[in-house]
Coordinates of C-alpha atoms and ligand atoms in Angstrom, one line a residue:
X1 CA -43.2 18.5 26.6
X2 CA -44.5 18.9 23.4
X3 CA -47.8 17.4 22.1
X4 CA -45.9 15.1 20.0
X5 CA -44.0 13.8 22.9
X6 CA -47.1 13.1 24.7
X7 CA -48.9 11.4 22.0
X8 CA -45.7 9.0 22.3
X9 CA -44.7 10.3 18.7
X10 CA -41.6 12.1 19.5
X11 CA -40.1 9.8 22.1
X12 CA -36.8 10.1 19.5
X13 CA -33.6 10.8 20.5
X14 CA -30.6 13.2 18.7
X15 CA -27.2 11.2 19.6
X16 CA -24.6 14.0 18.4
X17 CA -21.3 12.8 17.8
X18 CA -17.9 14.6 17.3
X19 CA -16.8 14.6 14.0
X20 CA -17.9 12.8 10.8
X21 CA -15.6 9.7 11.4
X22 CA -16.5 9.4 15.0
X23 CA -16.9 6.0 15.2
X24 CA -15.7 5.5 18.8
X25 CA -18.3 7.6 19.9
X26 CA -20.9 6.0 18.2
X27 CA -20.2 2.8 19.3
X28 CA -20.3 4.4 23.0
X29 CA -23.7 5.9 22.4
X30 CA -25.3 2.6 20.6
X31 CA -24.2 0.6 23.7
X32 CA -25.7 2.9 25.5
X33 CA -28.9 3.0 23.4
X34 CA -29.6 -0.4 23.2
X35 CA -29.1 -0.9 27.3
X36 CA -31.7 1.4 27.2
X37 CA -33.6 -0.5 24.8
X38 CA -34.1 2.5 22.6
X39 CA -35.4 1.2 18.9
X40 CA -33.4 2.1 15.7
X41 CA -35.9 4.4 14.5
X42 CA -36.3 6.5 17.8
X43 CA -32.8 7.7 17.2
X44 CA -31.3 10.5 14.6
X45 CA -27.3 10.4 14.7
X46 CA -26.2 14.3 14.5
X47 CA -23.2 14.5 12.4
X48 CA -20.7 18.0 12.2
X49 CA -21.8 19.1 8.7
X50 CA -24.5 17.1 7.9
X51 CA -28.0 17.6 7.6
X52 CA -30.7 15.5 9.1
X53 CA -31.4 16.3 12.7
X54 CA -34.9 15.3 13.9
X55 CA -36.5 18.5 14.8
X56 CA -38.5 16.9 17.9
X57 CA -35.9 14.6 19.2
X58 CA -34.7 15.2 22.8
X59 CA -31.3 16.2 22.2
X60 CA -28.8 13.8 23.9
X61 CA -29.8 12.8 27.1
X62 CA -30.2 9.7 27.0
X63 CA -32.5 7.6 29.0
X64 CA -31.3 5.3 31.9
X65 CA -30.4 1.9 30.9
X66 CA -33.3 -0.8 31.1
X67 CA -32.4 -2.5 34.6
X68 CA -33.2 -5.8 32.8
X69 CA -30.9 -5.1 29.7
X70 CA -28.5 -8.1 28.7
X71 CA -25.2 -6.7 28.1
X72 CA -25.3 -6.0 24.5
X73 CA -23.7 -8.2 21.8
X74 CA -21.2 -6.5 19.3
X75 CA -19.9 -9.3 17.3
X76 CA -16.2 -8.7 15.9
X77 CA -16.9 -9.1 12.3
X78 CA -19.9 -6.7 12.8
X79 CA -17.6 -4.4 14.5
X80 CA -14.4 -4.7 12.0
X81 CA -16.7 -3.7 9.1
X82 CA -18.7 -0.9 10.8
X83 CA -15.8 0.5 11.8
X84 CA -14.8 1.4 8.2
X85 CA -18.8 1.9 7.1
X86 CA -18.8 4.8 9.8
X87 CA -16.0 6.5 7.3
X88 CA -18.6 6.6 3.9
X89 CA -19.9 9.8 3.6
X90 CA -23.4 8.4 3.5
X91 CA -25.8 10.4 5.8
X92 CA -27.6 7.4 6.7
X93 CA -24.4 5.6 7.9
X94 CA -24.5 5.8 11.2
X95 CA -28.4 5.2 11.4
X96 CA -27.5 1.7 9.5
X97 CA -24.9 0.7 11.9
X98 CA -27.5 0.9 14.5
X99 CA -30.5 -0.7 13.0
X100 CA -28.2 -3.6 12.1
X101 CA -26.7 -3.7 15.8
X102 CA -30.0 -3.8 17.3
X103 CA -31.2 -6.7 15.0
X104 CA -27.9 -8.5 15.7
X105 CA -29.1 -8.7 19.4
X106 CA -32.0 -11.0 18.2
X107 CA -30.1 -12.7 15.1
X108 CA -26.6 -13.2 15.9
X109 CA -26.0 -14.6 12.7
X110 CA -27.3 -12.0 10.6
X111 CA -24.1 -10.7 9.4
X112 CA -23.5 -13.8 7.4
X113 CA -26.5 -13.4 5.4
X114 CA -25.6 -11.3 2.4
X115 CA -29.0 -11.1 1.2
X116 CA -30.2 -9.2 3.4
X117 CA -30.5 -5.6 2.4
X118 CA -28.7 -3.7 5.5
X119 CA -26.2 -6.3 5.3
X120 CA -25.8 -5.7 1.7
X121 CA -25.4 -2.2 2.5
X122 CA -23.2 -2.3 4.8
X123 CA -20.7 -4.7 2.4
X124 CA -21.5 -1.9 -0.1
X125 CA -20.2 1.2 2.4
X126 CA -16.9 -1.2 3.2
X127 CA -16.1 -1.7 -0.1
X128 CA -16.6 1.7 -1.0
X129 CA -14.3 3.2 1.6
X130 CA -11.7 0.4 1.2
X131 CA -11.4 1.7 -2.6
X132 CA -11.1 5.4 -1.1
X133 CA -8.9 4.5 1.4
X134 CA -6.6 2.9 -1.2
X135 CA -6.4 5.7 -3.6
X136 CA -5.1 7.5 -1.2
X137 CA -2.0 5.8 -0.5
X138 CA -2.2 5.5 -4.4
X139 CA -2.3 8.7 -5.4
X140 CA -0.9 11.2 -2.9
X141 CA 1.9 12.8 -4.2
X142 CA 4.5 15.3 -2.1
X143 CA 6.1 18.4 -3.2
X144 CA 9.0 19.5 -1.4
X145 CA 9.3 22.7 -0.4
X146 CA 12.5 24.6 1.7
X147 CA 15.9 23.1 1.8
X148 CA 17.6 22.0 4.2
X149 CA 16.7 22.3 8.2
X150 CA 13.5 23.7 6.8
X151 CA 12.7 20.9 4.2
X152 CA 9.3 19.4 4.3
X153 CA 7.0 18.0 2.0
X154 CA 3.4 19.1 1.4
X155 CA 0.3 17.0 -0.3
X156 CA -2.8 18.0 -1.5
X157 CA -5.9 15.3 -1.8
X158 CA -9.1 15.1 -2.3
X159 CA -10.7 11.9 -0.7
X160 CA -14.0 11.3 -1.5
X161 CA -15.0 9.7 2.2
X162 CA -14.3 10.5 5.5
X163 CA -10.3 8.4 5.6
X164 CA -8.1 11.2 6.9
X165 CA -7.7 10.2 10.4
X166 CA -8.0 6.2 9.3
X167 CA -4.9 6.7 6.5
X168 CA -3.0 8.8 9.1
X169 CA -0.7 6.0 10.7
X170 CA 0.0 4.5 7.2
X171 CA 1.7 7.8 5.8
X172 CA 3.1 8.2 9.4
X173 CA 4.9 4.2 8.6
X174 CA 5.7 4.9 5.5
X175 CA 7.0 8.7 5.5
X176 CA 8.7 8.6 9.1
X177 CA 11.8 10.1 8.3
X178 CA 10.0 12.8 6.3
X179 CA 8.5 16.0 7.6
X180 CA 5.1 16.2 5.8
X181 CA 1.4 17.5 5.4
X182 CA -1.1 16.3 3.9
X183 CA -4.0 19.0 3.3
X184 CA -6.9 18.2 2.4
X185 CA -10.9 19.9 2.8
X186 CA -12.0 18.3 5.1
X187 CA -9.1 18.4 7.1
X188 CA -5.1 18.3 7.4
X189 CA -2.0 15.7 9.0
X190 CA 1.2 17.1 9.8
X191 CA 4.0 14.8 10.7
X192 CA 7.1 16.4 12.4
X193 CA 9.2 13.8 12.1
X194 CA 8.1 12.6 15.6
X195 CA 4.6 14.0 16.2
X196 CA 1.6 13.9 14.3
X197 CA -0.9 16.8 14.5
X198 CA -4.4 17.2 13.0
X199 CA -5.0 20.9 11.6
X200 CA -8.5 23.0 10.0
X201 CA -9.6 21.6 6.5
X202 CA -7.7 23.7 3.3
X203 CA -7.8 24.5 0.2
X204 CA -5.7 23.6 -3.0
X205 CA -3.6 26.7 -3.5
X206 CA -2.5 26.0 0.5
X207 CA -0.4 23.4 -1.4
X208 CA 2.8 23.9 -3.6
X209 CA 2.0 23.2 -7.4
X210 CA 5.0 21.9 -9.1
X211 CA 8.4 20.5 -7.9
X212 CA 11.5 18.7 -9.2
X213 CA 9.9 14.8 -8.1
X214 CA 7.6 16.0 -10.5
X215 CA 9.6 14.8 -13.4
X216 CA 10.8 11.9 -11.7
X217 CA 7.2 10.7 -11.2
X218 CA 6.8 11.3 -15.3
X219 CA 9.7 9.6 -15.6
X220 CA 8.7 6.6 -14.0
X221 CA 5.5 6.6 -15.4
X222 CA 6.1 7.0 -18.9
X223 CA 8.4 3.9 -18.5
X224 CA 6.5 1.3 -17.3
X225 CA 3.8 2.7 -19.2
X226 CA 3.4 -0.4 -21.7
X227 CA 2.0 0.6 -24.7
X228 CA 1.2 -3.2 -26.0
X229 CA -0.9 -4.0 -22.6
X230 CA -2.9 -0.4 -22.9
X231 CA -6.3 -1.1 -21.8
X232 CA -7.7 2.4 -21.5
X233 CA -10.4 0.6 -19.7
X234 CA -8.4 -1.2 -16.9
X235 CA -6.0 1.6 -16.8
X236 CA -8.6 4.2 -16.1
X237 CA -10.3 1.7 -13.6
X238 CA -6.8 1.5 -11.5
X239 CA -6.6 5.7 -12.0
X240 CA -9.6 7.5 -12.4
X241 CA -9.7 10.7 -13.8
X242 CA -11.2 12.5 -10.9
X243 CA -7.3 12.3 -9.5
X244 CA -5.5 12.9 -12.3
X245 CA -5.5 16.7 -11.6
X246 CA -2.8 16.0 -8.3
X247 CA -1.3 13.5 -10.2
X248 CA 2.1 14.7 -11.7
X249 CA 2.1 11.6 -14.1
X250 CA -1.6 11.8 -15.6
X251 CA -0.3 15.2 -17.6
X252 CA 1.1 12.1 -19.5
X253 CA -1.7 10.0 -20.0
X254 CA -3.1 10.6 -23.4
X255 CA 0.6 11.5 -25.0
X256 CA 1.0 8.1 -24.1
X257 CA -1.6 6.5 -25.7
X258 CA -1.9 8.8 -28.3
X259 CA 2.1 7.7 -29.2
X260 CA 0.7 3.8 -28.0
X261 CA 1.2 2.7 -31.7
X262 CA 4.6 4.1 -32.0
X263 CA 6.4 3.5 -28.8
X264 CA 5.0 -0.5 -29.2
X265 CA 6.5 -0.3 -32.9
X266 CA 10.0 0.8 -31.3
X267 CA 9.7 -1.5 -28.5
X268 CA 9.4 -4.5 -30.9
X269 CA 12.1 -3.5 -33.2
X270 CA 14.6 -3.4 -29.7
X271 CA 13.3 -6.2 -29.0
X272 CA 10.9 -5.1 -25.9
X273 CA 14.1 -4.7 -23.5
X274 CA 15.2 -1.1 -24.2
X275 CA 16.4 1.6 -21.4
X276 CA 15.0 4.8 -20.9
X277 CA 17.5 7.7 -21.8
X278 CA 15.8 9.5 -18.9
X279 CA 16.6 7.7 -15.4
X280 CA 17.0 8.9 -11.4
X281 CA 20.7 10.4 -11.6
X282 CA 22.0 8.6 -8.7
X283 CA 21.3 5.8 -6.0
X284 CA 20.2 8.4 -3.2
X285 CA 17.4 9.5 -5.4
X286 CA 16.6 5.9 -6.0
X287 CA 16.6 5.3 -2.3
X288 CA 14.6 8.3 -1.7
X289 CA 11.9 8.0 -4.8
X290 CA 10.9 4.0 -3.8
X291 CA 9.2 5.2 -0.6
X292 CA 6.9 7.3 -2.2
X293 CA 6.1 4.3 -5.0
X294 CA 2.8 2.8 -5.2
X295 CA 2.4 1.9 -8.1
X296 CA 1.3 -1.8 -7.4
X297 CA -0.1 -3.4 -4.8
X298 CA 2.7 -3.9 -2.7
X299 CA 3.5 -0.4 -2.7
X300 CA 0.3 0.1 -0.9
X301 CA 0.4 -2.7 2.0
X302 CA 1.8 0.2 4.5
X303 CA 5.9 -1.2 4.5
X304 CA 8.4 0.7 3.7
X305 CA 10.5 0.4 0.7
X306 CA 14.4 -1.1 1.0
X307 CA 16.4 0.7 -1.2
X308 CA 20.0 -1.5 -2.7
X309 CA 22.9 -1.0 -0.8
X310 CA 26.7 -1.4 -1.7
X311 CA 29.4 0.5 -3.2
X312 CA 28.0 2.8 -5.7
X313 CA 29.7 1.5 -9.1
X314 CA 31.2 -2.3 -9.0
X315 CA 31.4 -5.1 -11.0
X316 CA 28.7 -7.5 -8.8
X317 CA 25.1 -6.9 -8.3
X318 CA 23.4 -9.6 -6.2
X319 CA 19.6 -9.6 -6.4
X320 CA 17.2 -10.8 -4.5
X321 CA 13.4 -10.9 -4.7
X322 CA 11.7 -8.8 -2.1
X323 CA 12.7 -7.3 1.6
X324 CA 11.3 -9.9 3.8
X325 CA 9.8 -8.8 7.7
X326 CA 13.3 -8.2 9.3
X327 CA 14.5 -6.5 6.4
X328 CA 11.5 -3.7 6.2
X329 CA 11.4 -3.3 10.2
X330 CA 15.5 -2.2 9.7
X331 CA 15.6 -0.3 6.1
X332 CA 18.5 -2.8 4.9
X333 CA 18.7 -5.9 2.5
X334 CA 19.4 -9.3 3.3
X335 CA 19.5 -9.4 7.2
X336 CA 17.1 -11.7 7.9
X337 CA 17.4 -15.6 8.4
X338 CA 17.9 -16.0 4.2
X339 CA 20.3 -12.9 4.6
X340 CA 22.0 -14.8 7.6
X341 CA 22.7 -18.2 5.2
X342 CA 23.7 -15.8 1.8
X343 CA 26.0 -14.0 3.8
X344 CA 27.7 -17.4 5.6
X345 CA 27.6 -18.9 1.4
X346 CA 29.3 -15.9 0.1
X347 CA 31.8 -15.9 2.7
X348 CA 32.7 -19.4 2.0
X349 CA 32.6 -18.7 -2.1
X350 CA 35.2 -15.9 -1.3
X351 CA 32.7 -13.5 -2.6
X352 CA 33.3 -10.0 -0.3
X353 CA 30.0 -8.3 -0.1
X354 CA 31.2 -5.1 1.2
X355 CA 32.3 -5.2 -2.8
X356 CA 28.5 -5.7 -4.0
X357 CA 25.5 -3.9 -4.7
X358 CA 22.8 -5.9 -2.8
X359 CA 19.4 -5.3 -3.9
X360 CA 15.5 -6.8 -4.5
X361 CA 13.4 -7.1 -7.8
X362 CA 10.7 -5.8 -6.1
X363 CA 11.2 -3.1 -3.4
X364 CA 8.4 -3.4 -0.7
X365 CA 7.4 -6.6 1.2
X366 CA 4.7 -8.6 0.2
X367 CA 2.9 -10.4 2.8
X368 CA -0.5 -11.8 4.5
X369 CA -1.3 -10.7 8.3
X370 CA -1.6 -14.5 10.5
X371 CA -2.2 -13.0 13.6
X372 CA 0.7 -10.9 14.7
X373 CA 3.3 -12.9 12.0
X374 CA 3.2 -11.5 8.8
X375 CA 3.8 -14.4 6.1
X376 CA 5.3 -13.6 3.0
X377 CA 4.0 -13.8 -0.3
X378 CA 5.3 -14.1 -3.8
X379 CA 5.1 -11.2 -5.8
X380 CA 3.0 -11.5 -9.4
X381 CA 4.9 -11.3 -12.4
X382 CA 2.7 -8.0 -12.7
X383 CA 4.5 -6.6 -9.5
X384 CA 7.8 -8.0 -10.7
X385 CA 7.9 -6.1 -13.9
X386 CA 6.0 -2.8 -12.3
X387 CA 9.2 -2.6 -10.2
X388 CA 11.9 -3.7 -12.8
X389 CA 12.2 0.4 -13.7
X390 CA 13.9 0.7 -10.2
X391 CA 16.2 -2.3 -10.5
X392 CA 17.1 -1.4 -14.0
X393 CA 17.6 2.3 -13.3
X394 CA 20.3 0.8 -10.2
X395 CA 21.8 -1.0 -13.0
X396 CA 22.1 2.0 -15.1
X397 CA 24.4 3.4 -12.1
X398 CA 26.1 0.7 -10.6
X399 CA 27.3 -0.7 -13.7
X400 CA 28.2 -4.5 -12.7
X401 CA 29.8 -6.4 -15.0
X402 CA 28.3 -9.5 -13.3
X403 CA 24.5 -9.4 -11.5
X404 CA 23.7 -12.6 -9.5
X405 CA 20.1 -13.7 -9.6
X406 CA 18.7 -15.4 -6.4
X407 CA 15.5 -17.3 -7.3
X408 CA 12.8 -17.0 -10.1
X409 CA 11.5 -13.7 -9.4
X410 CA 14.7 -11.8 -9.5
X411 CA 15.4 -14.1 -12.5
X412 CA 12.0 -12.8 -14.4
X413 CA 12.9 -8.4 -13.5
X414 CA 16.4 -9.3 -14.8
X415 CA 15.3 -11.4 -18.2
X416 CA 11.8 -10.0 -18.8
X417 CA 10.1 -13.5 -18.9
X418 CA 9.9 -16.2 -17.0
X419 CA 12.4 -19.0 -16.4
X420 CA 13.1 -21.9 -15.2
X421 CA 15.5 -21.2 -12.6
X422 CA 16.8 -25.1 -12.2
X423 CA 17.4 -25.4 -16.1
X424 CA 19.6 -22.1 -16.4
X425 CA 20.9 -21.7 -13.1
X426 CA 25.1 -22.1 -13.2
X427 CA 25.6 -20.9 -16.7
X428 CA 25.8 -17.1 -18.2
X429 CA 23.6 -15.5 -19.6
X430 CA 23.7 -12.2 -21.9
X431 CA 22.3 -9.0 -20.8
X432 CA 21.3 -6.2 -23.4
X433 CA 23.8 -3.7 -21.4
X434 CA 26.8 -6.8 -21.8
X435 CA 27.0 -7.5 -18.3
X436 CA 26.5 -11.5 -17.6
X437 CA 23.6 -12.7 -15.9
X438 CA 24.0 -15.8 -13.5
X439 CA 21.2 -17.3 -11.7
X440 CA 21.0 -19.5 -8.9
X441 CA 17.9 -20.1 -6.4
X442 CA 17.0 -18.4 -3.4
X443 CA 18.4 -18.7 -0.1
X444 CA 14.8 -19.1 1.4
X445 CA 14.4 -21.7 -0.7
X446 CA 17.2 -23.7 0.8
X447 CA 15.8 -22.6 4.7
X448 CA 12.7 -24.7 3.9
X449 CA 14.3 -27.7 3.0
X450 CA 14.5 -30.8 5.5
X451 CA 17.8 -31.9 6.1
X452 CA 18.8 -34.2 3.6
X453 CA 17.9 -32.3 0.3
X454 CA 19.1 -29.5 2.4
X455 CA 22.5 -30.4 2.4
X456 CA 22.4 -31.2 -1.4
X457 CA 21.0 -28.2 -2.5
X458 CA 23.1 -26.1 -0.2
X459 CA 26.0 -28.0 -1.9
X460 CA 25.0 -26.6 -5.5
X461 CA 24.0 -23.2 -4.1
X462 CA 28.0 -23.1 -3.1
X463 CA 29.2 -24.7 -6.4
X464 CA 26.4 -22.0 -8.3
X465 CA 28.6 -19.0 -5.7
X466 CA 32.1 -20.4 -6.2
X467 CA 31.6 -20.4 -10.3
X468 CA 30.6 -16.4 -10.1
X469 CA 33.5 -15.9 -8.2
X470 CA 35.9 -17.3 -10.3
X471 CA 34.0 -15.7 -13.4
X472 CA 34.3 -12.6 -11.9
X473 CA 37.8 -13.4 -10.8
X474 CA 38.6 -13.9 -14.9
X475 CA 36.6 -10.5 -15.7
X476 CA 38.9 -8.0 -13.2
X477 CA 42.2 -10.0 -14.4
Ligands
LIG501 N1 15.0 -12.2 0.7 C1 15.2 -11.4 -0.4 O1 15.0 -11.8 -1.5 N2 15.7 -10.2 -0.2 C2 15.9 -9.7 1.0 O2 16.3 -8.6 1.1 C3 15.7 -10.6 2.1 C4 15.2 -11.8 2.0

């Protein structure tokens, strides 16, 4: 023993753990610390490539739990939030975890009290990795490379904390069909198709630089790029220009707002409705190019995208507002309960839907976790009109001389604006490519009725379906 250690100085302890984001093991070794009633400032958390270290700590061996130690408490909420604290690349992360454990075991309620300074702390590291962890989904962007059999798609990014591992099973959800990699320094995923591995950390030049999606990520961009909202402020908030160098799209950035003035001029004189020249060239690409969108929200919630499906040009295009739970576990529109009752409506209004383009205003599912449910939620009209490019670029290609809007939201991708959906529901409406716009309301909107306004609004949902048929009827004659 050194001196130290018998002067009662050095009675610290080195916990190593396995890897930066080794939360599992920490929470092993503070259980274990805390039986052994082992203060917060006798311990140094050893960290793969970090510094600190205590140079007269015992190494790892820890010492036997206290015969008298309580079983310790780990509250959930304390647990849920260290879990993604443990990812910030803060040295002292681990060491703060601990210090607030072992005051939790005499204040149990100190994780409520956001005035105090590790708790403050710790909010700060969540909020922090949260932000990190959503860039990611944000702003990784594939590049194919090899055809075929030997097609896969490769991604380089830079995340700023330690959210490989913790992002892994949202790229696996959302890219399963894919083979991909997504390389990174500290670290690299590679999805088979059926298998994910981890590989060593790489560089940039391990990943391909330019591809064909390229364009179709400028494409997309540069259209619901809005020169009359530009807020360089919010917009550099939302992307910051540390990513912009793996971002295919940024190369477009200050064009844009350099041409802000002109494009808004334009816009105003065609009345703020007009189509891009430059559009996905068929309804495969669509289908393929939603699943890597994320440019709102929604795109980032970890569903997949459901792409339209139908014959690829005819003259009806029913659309709905968003893929609902069963709709983005199967990949397909409309087969859920509200699919169930459009299907049974159409069927009744003579309407065959093998003869229509099904799709959603807004391609991904919106929803709030209760439990193991996940209840659905409106989309903004922000959402809506991020993901009217898609719908307007199906349009483009399935050329229907009649689209069918089902409820408000479809209503506002279709129009622009918001309407009232009872005052123009039944009627015609004009659309800037001279196909008719009808609108009726949704068929969730009819599941949540009770019975008696059930019926009646059924009623005028089947008058609202029988009046497109026979309007589309009068078109083909
Ligand atoms: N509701 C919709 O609007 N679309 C679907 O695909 C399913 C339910």
């Amino acid at each position: 023993m050194t001196p130290f250690r018998d002067a009662g100085i050095a009675d610290a302890f080195a916990v190593p753990l396995a890897a930066p984001d080794d939360f599992a093991g920490w929470r092993d070794q503070a259980r274990r610390l805390l039986m052994a009633e082992v203060p917060p400032d006798r311990v140094t958390w050893q960290v793969p490539g970090e510094g600190g270290g205590d140079l007269f700590a015992s190494g790892h061996r820890l010492p036997a739990p206290h015969p008298d130690a309580p079983q310790p408490r780990v509250p959930r909420a304390f647990l849920d939030l260290a879990a993604k604290a443990a990812l910030h690349r803060d040295e002292g992360r681990f060491a703060l975890l601990y210090r607030l454990l072992w005051r939790l075991q005499q204040r149990p309620g100190l994780i409520e009290d956001e005035a105090d300074p590790d708790v403050r702390q710790l909010h700060r590291l969540v909020r922090t990795v949260r932000r990190d962890i959503h860039k990611m989904r944000a702003f990784v962007r594939f590049r194919v490379i090899g055809s075929g059999e030997d097609e896969r798609y490769v991604a380089w990014f830079e995340p700023d904390h330690h959210i490989l591992r913790a992002n892994a099973k949202f790229f696996v959800n959302r890219f399963a069909g894919m083979r991909w990699a997504i390389l990174t320094p500290q670290g690299s995923l590679h999805w088979d198709g059926g298998v994910l591995s981890e590989g060593p950390p790489a560089a940039r030049s391990d990943a391909p630089a330019e591809d064909a999606a390229e364009d179709l990520w400028r494409r997309y961009y540069g259209s619901i790029f809005n020169p009359a909202r530009l807020k360089v402020g919010a917009m550099l908030k939302e992307m910051p220009r540390r990513y912009w160098k793996n971002l295919p799209e940024a190369a477009l950035i200050p064009e844009l707002i350099a041409g802000a003035q002109a494009r808004e001029a334009a816009m105003v004189e065609q009345g703020g409705n007009a189509f891009d020249a430059e559009r996905p060239g068929s309804l495969p690409e669509i289908a393929q190019a939603i699943m890597a969108c994320r440019r709102c929200p929604i795109g980032c919630n970890e569903t997949r995208a459901v792409a339209g499906e139908g014959p690829s040009q005819t003259p009806l295009m029913i659309v709905g507002e968003q893929p609902g739970d069963t709709e983005e576990e199967q990949g397909r529109p409309f087969i859920g309960p509200a699919g169930q009752l459009l299907r049974a409506h159409l069927a009744d209004a003579g309407l065959d839907l093998s003869k229509a383009w099904l799709t959603n205003a807004v391609k991904h599912f919106k929803f709030v976790p209760r439990g193991k449910r996940r209840l659905h939620q409106n989309p903004t009209a922000k959402e809506i009109d991020i993901c009217r490019w898609w719908l307007e670029s199906e349009r483009v290609l399935v050329r229907p001389r009649l689209v069918l809007a089902l409820g408000a939201s479809a209503a506002r991708s279709l129009l622009g604006k918001t309407v009232s959906v009872q005052q123009v529901r039944g009627q015609p409406l004009a659309l800037e490519d001279g196909s008719e716009l009808w609108i009726t309301t949704h068929p969730s909107y009819l599941l949540r009725l009770n019975d008696g306004p059930r019926a009646q609004e059924e009623a005028r949902f089947a008058g609202d379906l029988r009046a497109v048929a026979a309007r589309l009827a009068e078109l083909a004659g």
